[in-house]
């Protein structure tokens, strides 16, 4: 006989990008994203959560029609947590 098991999943995500054209030869871009996941299962008797944030900034210089000089920086944050399910 089958038995139903309680579980719960939640997921959220948000992000934004900003592009700026400073001149015909200089552009920049900033991107940021955040996501979160949560899972709870009575079958496994565990709770899991993951949070992730990343951001990126780019600067591009166009000295001619054939050349592009670019620099990019990135930053990441990741947090994973698992714990026993407390009743």
XYZ file of C-alpha atoms in Angstrom, residues 1 43 58 61 85:
5
model
C 0.000 0.000 0.000
C 10.990 10.926 3.748
C 32.300 44.878 -17.861
C 36.643 50.278 -25.316
C 14.365 17.818 10.115
